[in-house]
Coordinates of C-alpha atoms and ligand atoms in Angstrom, one line a residue:
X1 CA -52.8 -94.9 -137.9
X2 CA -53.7 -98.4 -139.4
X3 CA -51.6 -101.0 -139.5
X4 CA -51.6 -101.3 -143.1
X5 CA -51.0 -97.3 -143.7
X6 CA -48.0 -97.8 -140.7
X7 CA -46.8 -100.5 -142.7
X8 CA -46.4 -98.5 -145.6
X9 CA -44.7 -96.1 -144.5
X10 CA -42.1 -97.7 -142.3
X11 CA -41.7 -99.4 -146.1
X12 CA -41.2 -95.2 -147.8
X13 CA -39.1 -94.5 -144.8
X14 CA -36.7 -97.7 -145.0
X15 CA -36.6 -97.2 -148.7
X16 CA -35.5 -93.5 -148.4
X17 CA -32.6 -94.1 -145.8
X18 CA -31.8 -96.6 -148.4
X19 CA -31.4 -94.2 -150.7
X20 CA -29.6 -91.8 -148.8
X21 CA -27.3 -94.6 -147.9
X22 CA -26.3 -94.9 -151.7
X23 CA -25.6 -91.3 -152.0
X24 CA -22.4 -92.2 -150.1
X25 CA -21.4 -94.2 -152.6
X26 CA -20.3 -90.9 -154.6
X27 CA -17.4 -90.5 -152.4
X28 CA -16.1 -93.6 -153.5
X29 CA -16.0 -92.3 -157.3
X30 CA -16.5 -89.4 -159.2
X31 CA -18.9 -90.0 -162.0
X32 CA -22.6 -90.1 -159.7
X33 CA -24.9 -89.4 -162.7
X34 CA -27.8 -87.2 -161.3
X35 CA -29.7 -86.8 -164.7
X36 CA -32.4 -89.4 -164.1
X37 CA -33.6 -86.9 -161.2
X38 CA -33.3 -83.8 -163.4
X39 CA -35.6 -83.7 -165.7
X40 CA -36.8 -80.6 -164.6
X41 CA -34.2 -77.8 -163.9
X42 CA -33.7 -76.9 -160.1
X43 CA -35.4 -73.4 -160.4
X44 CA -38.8 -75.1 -161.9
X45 CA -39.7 -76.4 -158.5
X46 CA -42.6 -74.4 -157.4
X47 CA -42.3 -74.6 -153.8
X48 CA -44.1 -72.6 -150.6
X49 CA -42.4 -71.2 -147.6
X50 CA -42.9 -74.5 -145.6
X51 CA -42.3 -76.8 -148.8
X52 CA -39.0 -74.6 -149.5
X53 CA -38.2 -74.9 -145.3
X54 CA -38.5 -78.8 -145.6
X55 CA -36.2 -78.8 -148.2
X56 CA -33.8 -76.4 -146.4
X57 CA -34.2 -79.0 -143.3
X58 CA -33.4 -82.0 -145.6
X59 CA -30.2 -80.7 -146.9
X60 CA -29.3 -79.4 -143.7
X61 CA -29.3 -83.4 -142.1
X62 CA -28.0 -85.0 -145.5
X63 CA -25.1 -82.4 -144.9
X64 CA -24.5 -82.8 -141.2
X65 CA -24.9 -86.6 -141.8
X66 CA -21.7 -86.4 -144.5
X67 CA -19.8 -84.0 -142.3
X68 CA -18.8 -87.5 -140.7
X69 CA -18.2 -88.9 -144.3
X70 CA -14.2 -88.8 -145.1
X71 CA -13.6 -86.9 -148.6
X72 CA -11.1 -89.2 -151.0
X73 CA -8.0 -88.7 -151.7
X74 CA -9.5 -88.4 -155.4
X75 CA -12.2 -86.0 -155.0
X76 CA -10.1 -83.6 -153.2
X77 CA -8.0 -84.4 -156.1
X78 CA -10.5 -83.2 -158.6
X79 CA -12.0 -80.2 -156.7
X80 CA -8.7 -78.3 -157.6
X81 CA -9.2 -79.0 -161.1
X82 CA -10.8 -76.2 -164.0
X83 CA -12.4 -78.9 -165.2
X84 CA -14.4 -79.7 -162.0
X85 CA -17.8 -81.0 -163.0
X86 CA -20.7 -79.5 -161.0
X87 CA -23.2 -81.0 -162.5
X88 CA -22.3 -84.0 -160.6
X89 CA -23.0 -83.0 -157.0
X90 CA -25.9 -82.1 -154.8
X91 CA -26.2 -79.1 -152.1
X92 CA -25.3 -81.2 -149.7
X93 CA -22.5 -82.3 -151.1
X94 CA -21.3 -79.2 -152.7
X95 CA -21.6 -78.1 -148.8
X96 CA -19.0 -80.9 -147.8
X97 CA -16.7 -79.5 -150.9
X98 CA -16.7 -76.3 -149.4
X99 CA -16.3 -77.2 -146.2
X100 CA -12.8 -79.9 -147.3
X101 CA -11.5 -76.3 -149.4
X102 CA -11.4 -74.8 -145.9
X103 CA -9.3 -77.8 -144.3
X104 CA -7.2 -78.3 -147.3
X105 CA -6.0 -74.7 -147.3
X106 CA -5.6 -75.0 -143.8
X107 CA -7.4 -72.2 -142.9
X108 CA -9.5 -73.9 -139.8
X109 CA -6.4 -74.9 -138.5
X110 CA -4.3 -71.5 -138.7
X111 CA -7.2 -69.0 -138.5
X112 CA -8.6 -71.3 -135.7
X113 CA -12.3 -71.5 -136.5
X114 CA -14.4 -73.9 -134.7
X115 CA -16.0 -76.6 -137.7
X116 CA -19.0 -76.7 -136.3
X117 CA -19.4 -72.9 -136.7
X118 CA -18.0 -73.1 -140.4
X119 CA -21.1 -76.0 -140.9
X120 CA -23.6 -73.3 -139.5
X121 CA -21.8 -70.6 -141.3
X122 CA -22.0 -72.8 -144.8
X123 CA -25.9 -73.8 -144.3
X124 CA -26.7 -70.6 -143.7
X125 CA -25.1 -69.3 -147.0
X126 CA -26.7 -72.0 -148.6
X127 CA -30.4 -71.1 -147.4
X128 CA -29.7 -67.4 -148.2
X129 CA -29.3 -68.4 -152.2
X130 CA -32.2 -68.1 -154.5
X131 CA -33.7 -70.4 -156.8
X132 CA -32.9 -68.3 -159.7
X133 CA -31.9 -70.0 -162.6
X134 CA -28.3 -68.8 -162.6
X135 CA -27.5 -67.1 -159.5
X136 CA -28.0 -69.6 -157.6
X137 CA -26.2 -71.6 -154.5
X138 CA -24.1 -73.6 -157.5
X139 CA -23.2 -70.7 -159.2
X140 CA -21.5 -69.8 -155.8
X141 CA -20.2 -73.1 -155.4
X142 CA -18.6 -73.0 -159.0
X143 CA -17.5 -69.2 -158.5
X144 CA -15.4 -70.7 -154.9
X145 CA -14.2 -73.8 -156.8
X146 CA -12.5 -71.6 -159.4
X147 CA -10.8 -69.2 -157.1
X148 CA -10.1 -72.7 -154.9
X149 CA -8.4 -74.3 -157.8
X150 CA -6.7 -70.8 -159.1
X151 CA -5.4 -70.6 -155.2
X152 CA -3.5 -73.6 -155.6
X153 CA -2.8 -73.5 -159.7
X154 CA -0.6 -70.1 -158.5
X155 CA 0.5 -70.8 -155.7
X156 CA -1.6 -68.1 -153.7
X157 CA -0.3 -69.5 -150.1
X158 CA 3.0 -68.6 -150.9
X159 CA 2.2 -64.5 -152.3
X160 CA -1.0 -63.9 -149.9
X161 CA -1.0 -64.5 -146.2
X162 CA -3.5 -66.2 -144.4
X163 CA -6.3 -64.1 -143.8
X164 CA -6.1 -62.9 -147.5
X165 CA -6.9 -66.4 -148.9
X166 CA -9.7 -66.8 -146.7
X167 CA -11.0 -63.1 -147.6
X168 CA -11.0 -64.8 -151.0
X169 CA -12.6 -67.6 -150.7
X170 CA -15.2 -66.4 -148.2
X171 CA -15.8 -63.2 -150.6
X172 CA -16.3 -66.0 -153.7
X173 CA -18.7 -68.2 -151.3
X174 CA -20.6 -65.1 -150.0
X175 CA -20.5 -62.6 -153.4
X176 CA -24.1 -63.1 -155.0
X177 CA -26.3 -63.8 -151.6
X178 CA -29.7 -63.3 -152.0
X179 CA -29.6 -62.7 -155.4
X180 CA -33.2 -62.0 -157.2
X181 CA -32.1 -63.1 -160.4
X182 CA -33.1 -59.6 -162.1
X183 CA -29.7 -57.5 -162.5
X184 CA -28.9 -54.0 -161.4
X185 CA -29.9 -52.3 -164.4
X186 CA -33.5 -53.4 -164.0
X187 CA -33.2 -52.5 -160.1
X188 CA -32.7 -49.3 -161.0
X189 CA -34.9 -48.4 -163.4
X190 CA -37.9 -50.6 -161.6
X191 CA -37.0 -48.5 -158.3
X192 CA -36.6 -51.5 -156.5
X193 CA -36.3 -51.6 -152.7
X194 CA -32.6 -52.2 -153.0
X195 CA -31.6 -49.3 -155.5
X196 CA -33.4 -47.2 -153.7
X197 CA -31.4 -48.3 -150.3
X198 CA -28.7 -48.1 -152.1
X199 CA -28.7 -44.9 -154.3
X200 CA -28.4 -46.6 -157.5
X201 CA -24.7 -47.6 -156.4
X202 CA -23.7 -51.4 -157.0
X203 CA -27.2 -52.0 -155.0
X204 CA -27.1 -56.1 -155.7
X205 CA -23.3 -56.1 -155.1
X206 CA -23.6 -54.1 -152.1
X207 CA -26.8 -56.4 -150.8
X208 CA -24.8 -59.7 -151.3
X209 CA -22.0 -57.8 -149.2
X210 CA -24.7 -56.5 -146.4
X211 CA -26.1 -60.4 -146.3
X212 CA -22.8 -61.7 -145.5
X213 CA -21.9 -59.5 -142.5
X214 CA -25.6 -59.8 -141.4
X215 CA -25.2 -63.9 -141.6
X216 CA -21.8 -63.2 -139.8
X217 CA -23.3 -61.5 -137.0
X218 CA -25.3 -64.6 -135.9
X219 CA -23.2 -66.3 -133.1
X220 CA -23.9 -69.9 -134.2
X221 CA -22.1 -68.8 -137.6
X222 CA -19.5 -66.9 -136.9
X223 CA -16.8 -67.8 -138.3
X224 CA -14.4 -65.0 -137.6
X225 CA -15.4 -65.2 -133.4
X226 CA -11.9 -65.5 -132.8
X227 CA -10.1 -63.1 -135.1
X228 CA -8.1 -60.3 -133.2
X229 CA -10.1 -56.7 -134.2
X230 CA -7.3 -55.9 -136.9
X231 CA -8.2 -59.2 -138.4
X232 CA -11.7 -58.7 -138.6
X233 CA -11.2 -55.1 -140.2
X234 CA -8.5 -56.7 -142.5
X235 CA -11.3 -59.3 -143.5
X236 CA -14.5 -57.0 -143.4
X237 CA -12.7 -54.5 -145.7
X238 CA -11.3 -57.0 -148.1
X239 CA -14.7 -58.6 -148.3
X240 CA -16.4 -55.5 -149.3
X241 CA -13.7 -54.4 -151.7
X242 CA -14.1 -58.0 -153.2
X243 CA -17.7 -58.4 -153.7
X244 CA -18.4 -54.9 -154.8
X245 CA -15.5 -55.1 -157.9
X246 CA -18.0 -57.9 -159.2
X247 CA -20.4 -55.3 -160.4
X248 CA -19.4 -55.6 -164.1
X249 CA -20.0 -51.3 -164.2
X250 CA -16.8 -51.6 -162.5
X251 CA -15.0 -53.9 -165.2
X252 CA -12.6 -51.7 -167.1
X253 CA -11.9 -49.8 -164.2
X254 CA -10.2 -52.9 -162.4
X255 CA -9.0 -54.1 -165.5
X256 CA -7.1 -51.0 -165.8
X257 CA -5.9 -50.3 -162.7
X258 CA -4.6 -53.9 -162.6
X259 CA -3.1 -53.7 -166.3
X260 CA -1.1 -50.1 -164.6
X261 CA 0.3 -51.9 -162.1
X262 CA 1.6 -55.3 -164.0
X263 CA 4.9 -54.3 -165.3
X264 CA 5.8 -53.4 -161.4
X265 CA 3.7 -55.7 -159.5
X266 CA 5.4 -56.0 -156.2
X267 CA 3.1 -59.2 -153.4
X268 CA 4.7 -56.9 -150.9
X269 CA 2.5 -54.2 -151.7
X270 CA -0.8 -53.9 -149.8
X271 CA -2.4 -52.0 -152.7
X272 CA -1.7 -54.3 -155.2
X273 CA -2.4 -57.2 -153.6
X274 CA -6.0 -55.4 -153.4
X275 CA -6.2 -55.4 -156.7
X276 CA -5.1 -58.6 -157.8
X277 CA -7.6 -59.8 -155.0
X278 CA -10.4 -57.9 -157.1
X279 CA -9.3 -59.0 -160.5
X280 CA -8.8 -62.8 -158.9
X281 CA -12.7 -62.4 -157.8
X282 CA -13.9 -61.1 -161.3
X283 CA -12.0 -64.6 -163.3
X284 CA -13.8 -67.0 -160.8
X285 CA -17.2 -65.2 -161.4
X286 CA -17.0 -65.4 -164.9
X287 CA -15.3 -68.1 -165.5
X288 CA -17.9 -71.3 -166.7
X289 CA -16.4 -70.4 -170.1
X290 CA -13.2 -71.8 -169.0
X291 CA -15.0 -75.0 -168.2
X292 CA -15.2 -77.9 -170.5
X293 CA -18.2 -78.2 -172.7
X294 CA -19.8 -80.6 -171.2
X295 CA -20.2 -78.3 -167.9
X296 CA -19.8 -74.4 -169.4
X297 CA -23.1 -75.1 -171.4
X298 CA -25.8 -75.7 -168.8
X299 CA -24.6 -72.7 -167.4
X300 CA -25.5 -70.9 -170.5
X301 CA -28.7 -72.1 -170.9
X302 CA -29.2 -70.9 -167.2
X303 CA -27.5 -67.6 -167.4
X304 CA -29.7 -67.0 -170.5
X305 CA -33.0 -68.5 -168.6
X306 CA -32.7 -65.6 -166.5
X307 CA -31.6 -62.9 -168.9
X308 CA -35.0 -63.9 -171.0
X309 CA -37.0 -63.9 -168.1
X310 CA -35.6 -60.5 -166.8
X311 CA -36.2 -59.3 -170.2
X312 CA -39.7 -60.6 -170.3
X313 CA -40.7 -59.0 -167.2
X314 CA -39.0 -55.6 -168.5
X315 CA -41.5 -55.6 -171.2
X316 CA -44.4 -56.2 -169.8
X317 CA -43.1 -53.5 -167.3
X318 CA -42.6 -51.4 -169.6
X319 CA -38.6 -50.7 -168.8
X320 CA -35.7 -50.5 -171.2
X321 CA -34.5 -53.9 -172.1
X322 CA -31.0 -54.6 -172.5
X323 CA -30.3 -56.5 -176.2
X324 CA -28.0 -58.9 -174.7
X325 CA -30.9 -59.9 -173.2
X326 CA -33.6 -59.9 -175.0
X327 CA -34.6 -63.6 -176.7
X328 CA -35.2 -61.7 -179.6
X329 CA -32.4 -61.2 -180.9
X330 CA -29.9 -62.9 -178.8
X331 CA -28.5 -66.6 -179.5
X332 CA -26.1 -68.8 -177.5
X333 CA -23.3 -68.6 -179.9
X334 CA -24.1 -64.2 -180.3
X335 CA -24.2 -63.9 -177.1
X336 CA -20.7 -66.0 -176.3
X337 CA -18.8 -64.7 -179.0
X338 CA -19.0 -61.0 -177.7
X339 CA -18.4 -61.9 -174.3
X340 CA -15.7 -63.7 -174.9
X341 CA -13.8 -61.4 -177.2
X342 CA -14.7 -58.4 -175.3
X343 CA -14.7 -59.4 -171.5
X344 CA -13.4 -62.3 -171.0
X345 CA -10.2 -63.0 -172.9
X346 CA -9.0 -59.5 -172.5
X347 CA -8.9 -59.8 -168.6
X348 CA -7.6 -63.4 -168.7
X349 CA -4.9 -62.9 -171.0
X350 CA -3.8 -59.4 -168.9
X351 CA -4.3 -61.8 -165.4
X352 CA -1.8 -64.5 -167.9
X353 CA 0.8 -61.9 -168.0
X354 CA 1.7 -62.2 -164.2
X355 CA 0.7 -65.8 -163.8
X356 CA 1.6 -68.0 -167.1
X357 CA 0.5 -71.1 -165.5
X358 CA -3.5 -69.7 -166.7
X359 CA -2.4 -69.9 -170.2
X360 CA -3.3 -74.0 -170.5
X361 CA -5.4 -74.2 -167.5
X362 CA -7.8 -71.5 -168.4
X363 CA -7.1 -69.2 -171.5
X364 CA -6.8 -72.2 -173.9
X365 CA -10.2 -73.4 -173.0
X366 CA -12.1 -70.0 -173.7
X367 CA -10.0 -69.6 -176.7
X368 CA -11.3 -73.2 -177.9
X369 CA -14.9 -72.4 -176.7
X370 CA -15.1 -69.0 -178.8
X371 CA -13.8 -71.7 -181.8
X372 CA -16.8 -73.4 -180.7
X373 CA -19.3 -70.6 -180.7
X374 CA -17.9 -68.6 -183.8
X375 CA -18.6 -72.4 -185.7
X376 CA -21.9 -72.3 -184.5
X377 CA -22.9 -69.1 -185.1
X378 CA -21.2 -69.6 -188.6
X379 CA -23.4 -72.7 -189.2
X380 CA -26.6 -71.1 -188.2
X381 CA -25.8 -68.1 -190.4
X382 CA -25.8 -70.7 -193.3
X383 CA -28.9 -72.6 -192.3
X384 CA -30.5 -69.4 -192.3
X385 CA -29.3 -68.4 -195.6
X386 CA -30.5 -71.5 -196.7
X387 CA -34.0 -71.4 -195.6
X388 CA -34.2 -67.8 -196.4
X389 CA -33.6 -68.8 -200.5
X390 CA -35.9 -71.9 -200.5
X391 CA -38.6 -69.9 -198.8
X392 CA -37.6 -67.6 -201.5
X393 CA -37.8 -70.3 -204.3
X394 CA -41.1 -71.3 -202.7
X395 CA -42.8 -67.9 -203.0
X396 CA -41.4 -67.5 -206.3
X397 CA -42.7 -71.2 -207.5
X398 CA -46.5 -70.1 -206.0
X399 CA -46.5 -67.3 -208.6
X400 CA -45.3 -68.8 -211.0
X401 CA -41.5 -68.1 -211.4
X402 CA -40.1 -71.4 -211.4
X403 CA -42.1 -73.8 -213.1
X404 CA -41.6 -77.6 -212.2
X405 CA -38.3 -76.7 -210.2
X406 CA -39.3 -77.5 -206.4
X407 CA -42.6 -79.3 -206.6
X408 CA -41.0 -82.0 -208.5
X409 CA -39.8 -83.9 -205.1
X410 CA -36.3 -83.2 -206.2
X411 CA -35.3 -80.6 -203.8
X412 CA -32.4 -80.4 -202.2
X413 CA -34.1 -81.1 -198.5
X414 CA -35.7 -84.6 -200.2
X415 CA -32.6 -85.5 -201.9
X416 CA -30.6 -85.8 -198.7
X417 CA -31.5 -89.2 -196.9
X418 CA -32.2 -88.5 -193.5
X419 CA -29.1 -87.8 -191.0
X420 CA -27.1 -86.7 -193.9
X421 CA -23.5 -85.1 -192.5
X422 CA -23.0 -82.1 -195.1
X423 CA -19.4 -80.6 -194.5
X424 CA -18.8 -77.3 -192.7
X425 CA -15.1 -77.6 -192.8
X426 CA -12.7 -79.4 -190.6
X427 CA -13.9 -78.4 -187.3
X428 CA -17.3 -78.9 -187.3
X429 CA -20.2 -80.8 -189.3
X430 CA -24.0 -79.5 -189.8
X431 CA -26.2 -82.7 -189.6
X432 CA -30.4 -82.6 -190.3
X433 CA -32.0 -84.9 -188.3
X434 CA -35.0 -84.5 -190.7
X435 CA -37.2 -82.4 -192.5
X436 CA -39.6 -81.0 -189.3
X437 CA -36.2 -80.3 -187.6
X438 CA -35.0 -78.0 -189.9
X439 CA -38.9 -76.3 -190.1
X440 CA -38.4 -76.1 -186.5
X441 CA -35.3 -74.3 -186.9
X442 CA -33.2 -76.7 -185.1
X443 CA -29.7 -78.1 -186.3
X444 CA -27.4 -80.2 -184.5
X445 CA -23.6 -79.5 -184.6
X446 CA -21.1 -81.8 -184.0
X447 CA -17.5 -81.0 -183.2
X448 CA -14.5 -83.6 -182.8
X449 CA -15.5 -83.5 -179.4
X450 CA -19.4 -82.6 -178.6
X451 CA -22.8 -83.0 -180.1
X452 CA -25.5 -79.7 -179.3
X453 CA -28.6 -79.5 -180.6
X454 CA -29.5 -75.5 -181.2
X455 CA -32.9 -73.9 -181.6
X456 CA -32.0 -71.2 -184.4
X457 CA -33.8 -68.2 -183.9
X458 CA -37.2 -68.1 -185.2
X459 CA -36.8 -65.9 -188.9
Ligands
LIG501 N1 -22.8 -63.6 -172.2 C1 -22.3 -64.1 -171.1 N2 -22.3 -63.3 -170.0 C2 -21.7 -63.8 -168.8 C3 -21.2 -65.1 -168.8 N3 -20.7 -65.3 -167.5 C4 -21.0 -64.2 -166.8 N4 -21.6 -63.3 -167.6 C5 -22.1 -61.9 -167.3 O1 -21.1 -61.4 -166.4 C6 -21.8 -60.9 -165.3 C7 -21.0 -60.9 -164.1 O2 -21.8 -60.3 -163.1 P1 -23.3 -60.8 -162.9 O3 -23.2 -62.0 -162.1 O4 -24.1 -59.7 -162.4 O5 -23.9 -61.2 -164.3 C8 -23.0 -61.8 -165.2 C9 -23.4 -61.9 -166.6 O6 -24.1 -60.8 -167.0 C10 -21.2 -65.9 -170.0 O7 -20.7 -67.0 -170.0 N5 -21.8 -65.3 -171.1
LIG502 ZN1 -21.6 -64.2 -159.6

């Protein structure tokens, strides 16, 4: 190699342990900002086998390299929180915050697993996650934090014994591997592979639960190598009872089995422990609602990213398309508002009955967010009503029917100066940025609290 070619990259390398060096300084606080390096989202990296395996390799050192890296006092403070910001952390990182939920619920120590077999074990999860725009390695991260942060909210060491809070979190780390980002409604009707393997029965649900044990089965990442053989069954059957209640066909099925049970619910009972475990499993999964704004609406847009492009393919396929997914006629704020109401309040406020502590932490926030979205949906309703009766005005002024009216440059879109805030009660106020924004369809709302620019759909 030349000198001069040498030269420079001694320079790259110096410059890039450098960087990695800072990337400990997000230990020391909590607000790293990662936006500068996002301007494309995560799943837009187009990347080949080897590219993806270099990756894979980097995240692997970055995450041995903080395994030596002491977590604060502050962080671990924070990761027990419903307000925990994702959005903030790498892989590698997120790796070490898994890793610091197994110490902190002490379950290294009492269940004695070896911690270089849980870092194996973790990387291995990690490299067995998609990128899918929402299924994705930080969905599981955000799925574990929320059962991590319930664990400790209720008080789950002193209801559940050991082995059942690491069934849980292990089930929440392990419950979408290998996800294709295509749901099972189009696996079975495509004929996929995995329907067919699996008969059409929870076929993603039963994959993520088959990846596990398969991951499991590698020495190096074993992390139940020491469990007695009641242990492991005790584990391997809660697992599978776990994962598999996340299929959503399964929803009102738990729901009502756990609503039967409430008024008599007994944490000596085996059976409905099971099913709290199940029902415990379906909150963290579907929880970003509970989230604050700020970290609940990324997660939209990527749950809907993959919904569209499922949809996409389905047409072009040729396969029924679901119209909760179809970017037709689906909107952030329709698509919210039904699953809020329908899903997810109902099995909050039935999990709020036995623990009351979820009221503040977790049912207040959705309650807020459908606020939010019912606001939103309220305001594009009347943008839309408006554009509908100037297009109206328009076609009526081109033949003829209102002479002088809208061609005057007295309209009501030229009368406001730009940026104009017009009322839309209390809660919420509809502001125009300027006149190609509202051609393009696009308002921005602002609440007490947040500012969100929508793309209305097109009419
Ligand atoms: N509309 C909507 N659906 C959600 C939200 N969170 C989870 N879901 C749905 O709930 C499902 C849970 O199981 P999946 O992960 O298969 O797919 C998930 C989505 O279809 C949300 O915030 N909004
Ligand atoms: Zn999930």
């Amino acid at each position: 190699m030349p000198d001069s070619l040498h030269d420079l990259k001694s320079k790259v390398d110096n410059f890039k342990e450098k960087l990695e060096n800072v990337a400990h300084l997000s230990w020391l606080g909590l607000s790293k900002d990662l936006s500068s390096g996002m301007s494309q989202p995560f799943w837009h990296k187009k990347s080949s086998p080897r590219k993806m395996e270099t990756h894979h390799k980097r995240v692997y050192e970055r995450f041995m390299k903080f395994t030596k890296v002491h977590v604060s006092d502050e962080v671990r403070r924070e990761l027990r929180k419903q307000s925990f910001d994702n959005w903030q952390w790498d892989d590698p990182e997120m790796l070490i915050l898994l890793r610091q939920m197994y110490i902190d619920l002490n379950l290294i120590s009492k269940l004695n697993i070896d911690i270089n077999v849980l870092h194996e074990w973790l990387y291995e999860v990690y490299r067995n996650y998609n990128l899918v725009p929402f299924h994705n390695f930080k969905h599981c991260f955000m799925v574990a934090q929320m059962m991590y942060g319930l664990t400790w909210l209720i008080d789950l060491p002193s209801k559940l014994d050991t082995l059942e809070i690491f069934t849980l979190l292990t089930s929440a780390i392990c419950h979408d591997l290998d996800h294709p980002g295509y749901n099972n409604a189009y696996q079975i009707n495509a004929k996929t592979e995995l329907a067919l393997r699996y008969n059409d029965i929870s076929p993603l649900e039963n994959h993520h639960c088959a990846v596990a044990f398969d991951i499991l089965k590698k020495e190096k990442c074993n992390i139940t190598r020491d469990f007695s053989r009641e242990q492991f069954k005790r584990f391997r059957d809660g697992m599978i009872r776990c994962i598999l209640a996340t299929d959503m066909a399964k929803h009102n099925e738990i729901l009502n089995s756990f609503k039967s049970i409430i008024p008599h619910f007994d944490f000596n009972d085996k059976e409905h422990k099971s099913v709290l475990m199940m029902v415990l499993m379906k909150v963290s999964d579907i929880s970003n609602e509970a989230r604050p704004l700020s970290v609940a609406m990324p997660w939209l847009d990527c749950l809907l990213t993959e919904f569209f492009n499922q949809s996409d393919l389905e047409k072009l396929e040729g396969l029924p398309v679901a119209p909760f997914m179809d970017r037709e006629k689906v909107s952030k704020s329709s698509s919210q508002i039904g699953f809020i109401k329908f899903v997810l309040l109902p099995l909050f406020e039935t999990v709020g009955k036995l623990f009351p502590q979820l009221e503040s932490a977790i049912i207040e926030p959705v309650r807020d967010a459908l606020a939010y979205y019912t606001e939103m949906q309220r305001a594009l309703e009347e943008e839309k009503a408006k554009k509908d009766s100037l297009a109206e005005s328009l076609e009526g002024d081109k033949n003829g029917l209102l002479p002088g009216k809208l061609n005057s440059g007295s309209g009501t879109e030229d009368k406001e100066p730009t940026g104009k805030t017009q009322s839309l009660g209390h809660a919420l106020a509809l502001t125009r940025n300027n006149s190609s924004n509202l051609r393009r369809g696009s308002v921005t709302l602002l609440t007490s609290k947040h500012s969100v620019e929508l793309e209305t759909s097109p009419s």
